[in-house]
Short mmCIF file of C-alpha atoms in Angstrom, two decimals:
data_model
loop_
_atom_site.label_atom_id
_atom_site.label_comp_id
_atom_site.label_asym_id
_atom_site.label_seq_id
_atom_site.Cartn_x
_atom_site.Cartn_y
_atom_site.Cartn_z
CA UNK A 255 76.82 36.56 26.52
CA UNK A 256 74.91 34.25 28.88
CA UNK A 257 71.54 34.69 30.42
CA UNK A 258 73.22 35.06 33.77
CA UNK A 259 75.11 38.08 32.44
CA UNK A 260 71.90 39.49 31.02
CA UNK A 261 70.13 39.10 34.33
CA UNK A 262 73.00 40.78 36.14
CA UNK A 263 72.85 43.70 33.68
CA UNK A 264 69.09 44.08 34.05
CA UNK A 265 69.32 43.90 37.80
CA UNK A 266 72.00 46.56 37.88
CA UNK A 267 70.16 48.98 35.64
CA UNK A 268 66.80 48.45 37.42
CA UNK A 269 68.31 48.94 40.85
CA UNK A 270 70.04 52.08 39.62
CA UNK A 271 66.74 53.52 38.55
CA UNK A 272 65.09 52.50 41.84
CA UNK A 273 67.93 54.06 43.82
CA UNK A 274 67.51 57.34 41.98
CA UNK A 275 63.74 57.22 42.47
CA UNK A 276 64.23 56.68 46.19
CA UNK A 277 66.57 59.67 46.39
CA UNK A 278 64.38 61.90 44.26
CA UNK A 279 61.10 60.98 46.05
CA UNK A 280 62.45 61.15 49.59
CA UNK A 281 60.38 58.00 50.31
CA UNK A 282 61.17 55.97 53.40
CA UNK A 283 61.58 52.73 51.50
CA UNK A 284 60.27 50.36 48.93
CA UNK A 285 57.22 48.11 49.13
CA UNK A 286 56.92 45.29 46.67
CA UNK A 287 53.31 44.38 46.01
CA UNK A 288 53.82 40.73 45.72
CA UNK A 289 51.63 37.90 44.60
CA UNK A 290 54.17 35.14 44.95
CA UNK A 291 54.82 35.29 41.26
CA UNK A 292 58.29 34.46 39.84
CA UNK A 293 58.58 38.15 38.89
CA UNK A 294 57.79 39.14 42.45
CA UNK A 295 60.46 36.80 43.82
CA UNK A 296 62.96 38.17 41.30
CA UNK A 297 62.26 41.81 42.03
CA UNK A 298 62.18 41.42 45.77
CA UNK A 299 65.48 39.54 45.67
CA UNK A 300 67.09 42.28 43.63
CA UNK A 301 65.81 45.06 45.87
CA UNK A 302 66.79 43.28 49.05
CA UNK A 303 70.32 42.77 47.75
CA UNK A 304 70.58 46.38 46.71
CA UNK A 305 68.74 48.10 49.53
CA UNK A 306 68.54 45.69 52.42
CA UNK A 307 65.98 46.48 55.06
CA UNK A 308 64.63 49.39 53.03
CA UNK A 309 62.97 46.88 50.69
CA UNK A 310 59.79 45.38 52.07
CA UNK A 311 57.28 42.94 50.61
CA UNK A 312 53.62 42.64 51.16
CA UNK A 313 51.73 39.61 49.97
CA UNK A 314 47.98 39.46 49.81
CA UNK A 315 46.77 36.31 48.21
CA UNK A 316 43.16 36.64 49.16
CA UNK A 317 41.06 39.38 50.48
CA UNK A 318 38.89 39.15 53.58
CA UNK A 319 37.06 42.30 52.58
CA UNK A 320 33.94 41.48 50.65
CA UNK A 321 34.00 42.84 47.16
CA UNK A 322 37.59 43.97 47.33
CA UNK A 323 40.00 42.18 45.03
CA UNK A 324 43.42 41.14 46.47
CA UNK A 325 45.32 43.82 44.69
CA UNK A 326 43.12 46.54 46.08
CA UNK A 327 43.32 44.99 49.52
CA UNK A 328 47.10 44.96 49.12
CA UNK A 329 47.09 48.66 48.53
CA UNK A 330 44.88 49.33 51.46
CA UNK A 331 47.24 47.44 53.72
CA UNK A 332 50.22 49.15 52.14
CA UNK A 333 48.77 52.59 52.67
CA UNK A 334 47.79 51.90 56.23
CA UNK A 335 50.79 50.00 57.45
CA UNK A 336 53.79 51.23 55.50
CA UNK A 337 53.52 54.97 55.37
CA UNK A 338 55.28 56.82 52.64
CA UNK A 339 57.01 54.15 50.61
CA UNK A 340 57.44 53.77 46.91
CA UNK A 341 55.32 50.90 45.80
CA UNK A 342 56.79 48.44 43.39
CA UNK A 343 54.84 46.00 41.17
CA UNK A 344 56.66 43.24 39.30
CA UNK A 345 54.38 43.19 36.25
CA UNK A 346 56.22 42.06 33.12
CA UNK A 347 56.09 43.90 29.78
CA UNK A 348 53.83 41.39 28.06
CA UNK A 349 51.21 41.93 30.69
CA UNK A 350 51.80 45.66 30.74
CA UNK A 351 51.02 45.80 27.03
CA UNK A 352 48.14 43.34 26.91
CA UNK A 353 46.86 43.02 30.46
CA UNK A 354 44.67 46.02 30.58
CA UNK A 355 45.10 48.68 33.25
CA UNK A 356 48.65 48.60 34.66
CA UNK A 357 49.05 47.94 38.35
CA UNK A 358 48.83 51.01 40.50
CA UNK A 359 52.31 51.21 41.78
CA UNK A 360 54.99 53.85 41.67
CA UNK A 361 57.60 51.67 40.07
CA UNK A 362 57.28 48.87 37.49
CA UNK A 363 60.82 47.57 37.36
CA UNK A 364 60.07 44.75 34.89
CA UNK A 365 58.01 46.95 32.61
CA UNK A 366 60.59 46.51 29.81
CA UNK A 367 61.10 42.77 30.30
CA UNK A 368 59.00 40.39 28.27
CA UNK A 369 57.27 37.46 29.97
CA UNK A 370 59.12 35.02 27.67
CA UNK A 371 62.44 36.24 29.08
CA UNK A 372 61.23 35.62 32.60
CA UNK A 373 60.12 32.17 31.66
CA UNK A 374 63.44 31.37 30.02
CA UNK A 375 65.19 32.21 33.25
CA UNK A 376 62.78 30.74 35.77
CA UNK A 377 60.71 28.20 33.89
CA UNK A 378 57.50 30.12 34.65
CA UNK A 379 56.15 33.61 34.30
CA UNK A 380 52.96 35.46 35.05
CA UNK A 381 50.25 35.77 32.48
CA UNK A 382 46.55 36.38 32.89
CA UNK A 383 44.22 33.74 31.48
CA UNK A 384 43.25 35.93 28.52
CA UNK A 385 46.82 36.77 27.63
CA UNK A 386 47.85 33.15 27.99
CA UNK A 387 44.97 32.26 25.60
CA UNK A 388 46.26 34.67 23.00
CA UNK A 389 49.78 33.30 23.44
CA UNK A 390 48.55 29.80 22.86
CA UNK A 391 46.54 30.88 19.87
CA UNK A 392 49.47 32.55 18.09
CA UNK A 393 51.79 29.61 18.64
CA UNK A 394 53.38 30.24 21.96
CA UNK A 395 54.64 32.98 24.26
CA UNK A 396 57.88 33.46 22.40
CA UNK A 397 55.96 33.99 19.19
CA UNK A 398 53.67 36.49 20.93
CA UNK A 399 56.52 38.47 22.43
CA UNK A 400 58.42 38.39 19.19
CA UNK A 401 55.48 39.91 17.42
CA UNK A 402 55.09 42.55 20.08
CA UNK A 403 58.81 43.35 19.97
CA UNK A 404 58.73 43.62 16.21
CA UNK A 405 55.66 45.82 16.17
CA UNK A 406 56.35 48.06 19.19
CA UNK A 407 60.11 48.04 19.85
CA UNK A 408 61.21 47.98 16.25
CA UNK A 409 58.23 50.09 15.09
CA UNK A 410 57.41 47.73 12.28
CA UNK A 411 54.18 48.19 10.41
CA UNK A 412 51.52 46.55 12.49
CA UNK A 413 50.18 44.41 9.66
CA UNK A 414 53.62 43.16 8.87
CA UNK A 415 54.48 42.46 12.47
CA UNK A 416 51.35 40.40 12.97
CA UNK A 417 51.47 38.71 9.62
CA UNK A 418 51.71 34.98 9.97
CA UNK A 419 49.69 34.94 13.20
CA UNK A 420 46.32 33.26 13.25
CA UNK A 421 44.02 36.09 12.13
CA UNK A 422 41.54 35.63 14.92
CA UNK A 423 44.36 35.56 17.47
CA UNK A 424 45.88 38.64 15.94
CA UNK A 425 42.53 40.39 16.17
CA UNK A 426 42.23 39.37 19.85
CA UNK A 427 45.79 40.59 20.47
CA UNK A 428 44.86 43.99 19.10
CA UNK A 429 41.78 44.13 21.26
CA UNK A 430 43.78 43.50 24.38
CA UNK A 431 46.33 46.11 23.34
CA UNK A 432 43.73 48.75 22.56
CA UNK A 433 42.00 48.05 25.88
CA UNK A 434 45.00 49.31 27.81
CA UNK A 435 45.77 52.39 25.76
CA UNK A 436 44.29 54.98 28.12
CA UNK A 437 46.26 53.62 31.02
CA UNK A 438 49.49 53.27 29.13
CA UNK A 439 49.40 57.00 28.37
CA UNK A 440 49.85 57.78 32.05
CA UNK A 441 52.09 55.07 33.38
CA UNK A 442 54.29 54.79 36.40
CA UNK A 443 58.07 54.76 36.33
CA UNK A 444 59.48 52.05 34.10
CA UNK A 445 63.26 51.66 33.93
CA UNK A 446 64.37 51.94 30.34
CA UNK A 447 66.04 48.79 29.13
CA UNK A 448 64.89 48.44 25.54
CA UNK A 449 64.07 50.45 22.48
CA UNK A 450 60.69 51.83 23.59
CA UNK A 451 59.56 52.25 27.12
CA UNK A 452 56.23 53.24 28.51
CA UNK A 453 56.21 56.80 29.74
CA UNK A 454 59.52 57.63 28.00
CA UNK A 455 59.15 56.94 24.32
CA UNK A 456 56.03 54.76 24.09
CA UNK A 457 52.93 56.84 24.10
CA UNK A 458 50.44 54.64 22.40
CA UNK B 216 113.14 67.99 2.86
CA UNK B 217 111.68 65.07 4.76
CA UNK B 218 110.81 65.52 8.38
CA UNK B 219 111.87 62.79 10.77
CA UNK B 220 108.92 60.55 11.44
CA UNK B 221 108.49 61.71 15.04
CA UNK B 222 109.12 65.39 14.52
CA UNK B 223 105.48 66.58 14.67
CA UNK B 224 104.52 70.20 14.31
CA UNK B 225 103.04 70.84 17.71
CA UNK B 226 103.82 70.05 21.31
CA UNK B 227 101.85 67.09 22.71
CA UNK B 228 98.42 67.89 24.00
CA UNK B 229 97.37 66.47 27.30
CA UNK B 230 93.70 65.54 26.84
CA UNK B 231 91.26 64.41 29.56
CA UNK B 232 87.72 63.18 29.22
CA UNK B 233 85.62 63.41 32.35
CA UNK B 234 82.75 60.93 32.56
CA UNK B 235 80.47 62.55 35.10
CA UNK B 236 77.05 62.10 36.71
CA UNK B 237 75.63 65.63 36.81
CA UNK B 238 73.05 66.41 39.43
CA UNK B 239 69.86 67.59 37.83
CA UNK B 240 69.39 71.40 38.14
CA UNK B 241 72.29 71.77 40.62
CA UNK B 242 74.81 74.03 38.84
CA UNK B 243 76.85 74.74 41.95
CA UNK B 244 77.46 71.11 42.76
CA UNK B 245 78.17 70.27 39.15
CA UNK B 246 80.59 73.14 38.77
CA UNK B 247 82.50 71.99 41.85
CA UNK B 248 82.58 68.42 40.51
CA UNK B 249 83.88 69.59 37.16
CA UNK B 250 86.53 71.77 38.74
CA UNK B 251 87.66 69.00 41.10
CA UNK B 252 88.14 66.57 38.16
CA UNK B 253 89.90 69.23 36.12
CA UNK B 254 92.33 70.03 38.89
CA UNK B 255 93.04 66.38 39.51
CA UNK B 256 93.56 65.71 35.82
CA UNK B 257 95.70 68.79 35.23
CA UNK B 258 95.21 68.44 31.44
CA UNK B 259 95.68 71.03 28.75
CA UNK B 260 92.12 70.31 27.56
CA UNK B 261 89.34 68.47 29.37
CA UNK B 262 86.00 67.45 27.89
CA UNK B 263 82.87 66.96 29.97
CA UNK B 264 79.47 65.52 28.91
CA UNK B 265 76.50 67.29 27.39
CA UNK B 266 74.85 69.63 29.82
CA UNK B 267 77.35 68.75 32.47
CA UNK B 268 76.55 71.96 34.34
CA UNK B 269 72.78 71.43 34.61
CA UNK B 270 71.92 67.78 34.00
CA UNK B 271 69.94 66.67 31.02
CA UNK B 272 66.17 66.43 31.73
CA UNK B 273 65.74 70.05 32.81
CA UNK B 274 62.40 70.44 31.03
CA UNK B 275 60.58 73.59 32.21
CA UNK B 276 63.63 74.69 34.21
CA UNK B 277 65.46 75.46 30.98
CA UNK B 278 64.80 79.20 31.15
CA UNK B 279 65.78 79.50 34.82
CA UNK B 280 69.02 77.71 34.16
CA UNK B 281 69.99 79.57 31.01
CA UNK B 282 72.97 81.87 31.27
CA UNK B 283 74.86 84.16 29.01
CA UNK B 284 77.88 82.30 27.59
CA UNK B 285 79.15 84.21 24.55
CA UNK B 286 82.90 84.09 23.80
CA UNK B 287 84.63 86.61 26.05
CA UNK B 288 81.99 86.21 28.76
CA UNK B 289 82.68 84.99 32.30
CA UNK B 290 80.15 82.62 33.72
CA UNK B 291 78.39 84.44 36.51
CA UNK B 292 78.20 82.96 39.98
CA UNK B 293 80.43 79.93 39.31
CA UNK B 294 83.56 80.73 41.28
CA UNK B 295 84.63 77.07 41.05
CA UNK B 296 85.62 77.81 37.47
CA UNK B 297 87.81 80.83 38.29
CA UNK B 298 91.08 78.88 38.45
CA UNK B 299 90.46 75.98 36.12
CA UNK B 300 93.60 74.48 34.70
CA UNK B 301 93.97 74.52 30.96
CA UNK B 302 90.73 74.64 28.96
CA UNK B 303 87.59 72.82 29.99
CA UNK B 304 84.64 72.12 27.72
CA UNK B 305 81.45 72.27 29.79
CA UNK B 306 77.86 71.68 28.73
CA UNK B 307 75.41 74.41 29.68
CA UNK B 308 72.24 76.08 28.74
CA UNK B 309 72.99 79.35 26.92
CA UNK B 310 70.66 82.30 27.07
CA UNK B 311 70.72 84.29 23.85
CA UNK B 312 68.36 85.55 21.14
CA UNK B 313 66.80 82.54 19.43
CA UNK B 314 67.54 80.33 22.40
CA UNK B 315 67.95 79.02 24.96
CA UNK B 316 70.62 76.80 23.40
CA UNK B 317 72.17 73.48 24.37
CA UNK B 318 75.74 74.67 24.19
CA UNK B 319 79.28 73.45 24.67
CA UNK B 320 81.38 76.25 26.16
CA UNK B 321 85.15 76.11 26.25
CA UNK B 322 86.30 77.78 29.42
CA UNK B 323 89.72 79.20 30.23
CA UNK B 324 89.98 80.56 33.74
CA UNK B 325 86.22 80.88 33.95
CA UNK B 326 85.93 82.82 30.70
CA UNK B 327 84.27 81.41 27.59
CA UNK B 328 86.83 81.29 24.77
CA UNK B 329 84.78 79.26 22.30
CA UNK B 330 81.21 78.09 22.09
CA UNK B 331 79.26 75.59 19.94
CA UNK B 332 75.48 75.54 19.93
CA UNK B 333 73.95 72.10 19.35
CA UNK B 334 72.61 72.02 15.82
CA UNK B 335 70.57 68.86 15.69
CA UNK B 336 68.05 68.66 18.52
CA UNK B 337 66.59 65.17 18.81
CA UNK B 338 62.81 65.46 19.00
CA UNK B 339 61.62 61.89 18.44
CA UNK B 340 61.11 58.82 20.51
CA UNK B 341 62.30 59.55 24.05
CA UNK B 342 63.82 62.91 23.11
CA UNK B 343 62.09 66.28 23.33
CA UNK B 344 64.88 68.82 22.88
CA UNK B 345 63.14 70.73 20.11
CA UNK B 346 60.55 71.70 22.67
CA UNK B 347 63.15 73.35 24.95
CA UNK B 348 66.03 74.60 22.84
CA UNK B 349 66.76 76.67 19.77
CA UNK B 350 68.93 75.24 17.00
CA UNK B 351 72.54 76.13 16.47
CA UNK B 352 73.26 77.46 13.01
CA UNK B 353 77.00 77.51 12.62
CA UNK B 354 80.15 75.44 12.92
CA UNK B 355 83.55 76.73 13.87
CA UNK B 356 86.87 75.63 15.25
CA UNK B 357 89.37 76.95 17.72
CA UNK B 358 92.97 76.36 18.76
CA UNK B 359 93.22 74.81 22.22
CA UNK B 360 97.02 74.91 22.07
CA UNK B 361 99.60 76.14 19.57
CA UNK B 362 99.63 73.90 16.56
CA UNK B 363 96.29 72.20 17.38
CA UNK B 364 92.87 72.85 15.91
CA UNK B 365 89.69 71.41 17.41
CA UNK B 366 86.01 71.26 16.85
CA UNK B 367 83.18 70.25 19.14
CA UNK B 368 79.85 68.60 18.53
CA UNK B 369 77.03 67.75 20.91
CA UNK B 370 75.39 64.35 20.93
CA UNK B 371 72.87 64.16 18.06
CA UNK B 372 75.26 66.39 16.02
CA UNK B 373 77.58 63.40 15.80
CA UNK B 374 74.92 61.34 14.08
CA UNK B 375 74.90 63.76 11.17
CA UNK B 376 78.19 63.09 9.41
CA UNK B 377 78.01 66.32 7.45
CA UNK B 378 79.00 68.23 10.56
CA UNK B 379 82.13 66.21 11.23
CA UNK B 380 82.95 66.58 7.53
CA UNK B 381 82.67 70.33 7.66
CA UNK B 382 84.93 70.48 10.69
CA UNK B 383 87.42 68.12 9.09
CA UNK B 384 87.46 70.26 6.00
CA UNK B 385 88.51 73.15 8.26
CA UNK B 386 91.63 71.21 9.25
CA UNK B 387 90.85 69.98 12.77
CA UNK B 388 93.17 67.54 14.49
CA UNK B 389 90.75 66.75 17.26
CA UNK B 390 86.96 66.39 17.43
CA UNK B 391 85.36 66.62 20.87
CA UNK B 392 81.89 65.11 21.31
CA UNK B 393 79.75 65.79 24.32
CA UNK B 394 76.86 63.42 24.94
CA UNK B 395 74.06 62.52 27.36
CA UNK B 396 73.36 59.26 25.61
CA UNK B 397 70.86 56.94 27.31
CA UNK B 398 71.50 53.26 27.45
CA UNK B 399 69.35 50.77 25.56
CA UNK B 400 69.66 47.15 24.74
CA UNK B 401 70.34 45.87 28.23
CA UNK B 402 69.11 42.31 27.70
CA UNK B 403 71.34 42.00 24.65
CA UNK B 404 74.30 43.77 26.21
CA UNK B 405 77.09 45.57 24.41
CA UNK B 406 80.64 44.65 23.51
CA UNK B 407 82.10 46.44 26.47
CA UNK B 408 79.22 46.99 28.90
CA UNK B 409 75.55 46.70 29.65
CA UNK B 410 74.22 48.70 26.72
CA UNK B 411 74.08 47.58 23.14
CA UNK B 412 73.49 51.24 22.18
CA UNK B 413 77.04 52.11 23.27
CA UNK B 414 78.51 49.95 20.52
CA UNK B 415 77.00 52.28 17.90
CA UNK B 416 78.64 55.36 19.40
CA UNK B 417 81.99 53.56 19.38
CA UNK B 418 81.59 52.61 15.71
CA UNK B 419 80.78 56.21 14.77
CA UNK B 420 83.72 57.53 16.77
CA UNK B 421 86.22 55.06 15.36
CA UNK B 422 85.00 55.49 11.80
CA UNK B 423 85.07 59.28 12.06
CA UNK B 424 88.59 59.23 13.46
CA UNK B 425 89.90 56.96 10.73
CA UNK B 426 88.12 58.66 7.84
CA UNK B 427 89.57 62.08 8.65
CA UNK B 428 92.78 61.07 10.46
CA UNK B 429 91.78 62.94 13.60
CA UNK B 430 91.60 62.17 17.29
CA UNK B 431 88.01 61.83 18.59
CA UNK B 432 87.13 62.32 22.22
CA UNK B 433 83.65 61.20 23.36
CA UNK B 434 82.40 62.22 26.81
CA UNK B 435 79.18 60.57 27.79
CA UNK B 436 77.58 60.86 31.19
CA UNK B 437 76.44 58.22 33.68
CA UNK B 438 73.71 58.25 36.27
CA UNK B 439 69.92 58.10 36.16
CA UNK B 440 67.21 60.58 35.44
CA UNK B 441 63.71 59.18 35.81
CA UNK B 442 63.67 55.82 34.10
CA UNK B 443 66.63 56.62 31.88
CA UNK B 444 70.09 55.23 32.64
CA UNK B 445 72.91 57.02 30.81
CA UNK B 446 75.30 54.65 29.23
CA UNK B 447 78.77 56.01 30.05
CA UNK B 448 81.32 54.36 27.74
CA UNK B 449 83.38 57.50 27.19
CA UNK B 450 86.23 57.11 24.72
CA UNK B 451 89.39 58.61 23.34
CA UNK B 452 90.09 57.36 19.79
CA UNK B 453 93.28 57.80 17.88
CA UNK B 454 93.53 59.04 14.27
CA UNK B 455 93.95 55.48 13.08
CA UNK B 456 90.60 54.53 14.61
CA UNK B 457 92.11 52.62 17.52
CA UNK B 458 90.55 53.13 20.98
CA UNK B 459 93.19 54.71 23.21
CA UNK B 460 91.16 54.88 26.39
CA UNK B 461 87.73 53.68 27.42
CA UNK B 462 85.52 54.25 30.43
CA UNK B 463 83.07 51.75 31.86
CA UNK B 464 79.31 51.95 31.56
CA UNK B 465 78.77 52.88 35.17
CA UNK B 466 80.44 55.27 37.54
CA UNK B 467 82.42 58.43 37.01
CA UNK B 468 85.84 58.17 35.46
CA UNK B 469 88.59 60.30 33.98
CA UNK B 470 90.38 59.27 30.82
CA UNK B 471 93.77 60.85 30.10
CA UNK B 472 95.81 60.52 26.92
CA UNK B 473 98.71 62.47 25.47
CA UNK B 474 97.89 63.42 21.89
CA UNK B 475 100.70 63.93 19.43
CA UNK B 476 100.71 65.40 15.97
CA UNK B 477 103.11 62.64 15.06
CA UNK B 478 100.38 60.14 15.63
CA UNK B 479 98.07 62.20 13.49
CA UNK B 480 100.67 62.40 10.69
CA UNK B 481 101.43 58.69 10.90
CA UNK B 482 97.74 57.81 10.64
CA UNK B 483 97.36 60.03 7.54
CA UNK B 484 100.46 59.03 5.67
CA UNK B 485 99.15 55.81 4.12
CA UNK B 486 96.24 57.70 2.61
CA UNK B 487 95.59 60.83 0.62
CA UNK B 488 92.07 61.54 1.89
CA UNK B 489 92.73 65.02 3.13
CA UNK B 490 94.74 65.92 0.07
CA UNK B 491 92.19 64.59 -2.42
CA UNK B 492 89.01 65.61 -0.73
CA UNK B 493 87.15 68.19 -2.83
CA UNK B 494 84.92 70.23 -0.54
CA UNK B 495 83.94 72.45 -3.43
CA UNK B 496 82.63 69.46 -5.34
CA UNK B 497 80.67 68.40 -2.29
CA UNK B 498 79.28 71.91 -1.85
CA UNK B 499 78.43 72.17 -5.56
CA UNK B 500 76.66 68.86 -5.64
CA UNK B 501 74.77 69.48 -2.47
CA UNK B 502 73.64 72.80 -3.88
CA UNK B 503 72.62 71.15 -7.10
CA UNK B 504 70.69 68.45 -5.31
CA UNK B 505 68.97 71.04 -3.19
CA UNK B 506 68.29 73.15 -6.24
CA UNK B 507 69.85 76.12 -4.53
CA UNK B 508 70.83 77.81 -7.75
CA UNK B 509 67.75 76.90 -9.70
CA UNK B 510 67.10 73.89 -11.93
CA UNK B 511 70.14 72.12 -13.12
CA UNK B 512 71.03 72.60 -16.78
CA UNK B 513 69.84 69.72 -18.95
#
């Protein structure tokens, strides 16, 4: 089955979850907290196709409030301007697992989609500098995501899943993973696509 | 005397499988939806998904939704079921000592004529049923129509082949399986839909049908609860393991197939599985392995 088919499937399932969330929450619409990332473009496109004018996007690339980072400024604008909407952040699974505290949004529609999958489809994906450094150190993003999939999705023994990785890189990978543990225990809604999903059957 | 190949011993059974999207905690709406599909299908026997009356993720609402559903009991406050055609297998939460139970109740005109309590309650990964439900502790069969014998299992029950074996050993012609199976494996996809996980259910259904020479009906739900998308993919499988009818992975649907005992007989004729099966040996060896009767003799 082609990547196009896979994207269509993922889009359909994600939009189904979002539709149910809209209905259950009674929210007035959706607000994608966008940073012009390929994931943001992807998610906004899906939601616009599925929900039309109900799906909005807010982009804050820089903050004019001293000491307030763009993401926080984004939320401030969202709260002030857009009333009761479900916020959507397009963070990918790799960043969700290794990027520290998850974004503060109601919905994380790509929370089960690895960054390497995004990159295969779009040529680029979003990684923080520190996660990119780990990916480079272990031999590439595909290698990193494969190790994560083996360890977390397939529940392989951690040592076995990370065997073969550069030991220092593996140690750094674990540090990043442990850093986000508290926040992963109380995540936002992630549509289930794979074997283990934050908030549903991944409590670690 | 040899019977003609198409004689059969029972009249054909009109079977329907209703793939539904139950609304969480809305029994009235779900009862109406079930009744509407049942009337439209007009089948002798209709199977609906697991917890079709209540929805799946009821959590703390389990006690408020539990209702008495013993055989002989009418389901209170569900007038939509009063004039159901044929028999309809609904999924509900049963209030009883040791429960509440995740139960499959066979209704005839609004009265429970048979009931199976889910035995295996998945309490791992994404599942938490052991927190909410008591375990069923028995298996039984019933006759949905003259000359037919059926058994029912609920979801996780089907993943424990011993249960299907016990029912087959009691001479069923038809195994009904209710499910609320979530979809997984979306990026990989399945053979017939979005979810790779659906392929496993189909393999189990087809293998069970062929091993025992029985029809297998599998009713899974669709819809979304929280982040979980239920995978649909309901099936009716013939006693030779062939898929007779299949529903898609999204949207409600009704499958309808006429079952014949001739098909069952034809599927069994090449083999002698039923004739040669030795349930007493199985029981004896299970007991020996479990040391039920004390240490085995040297």
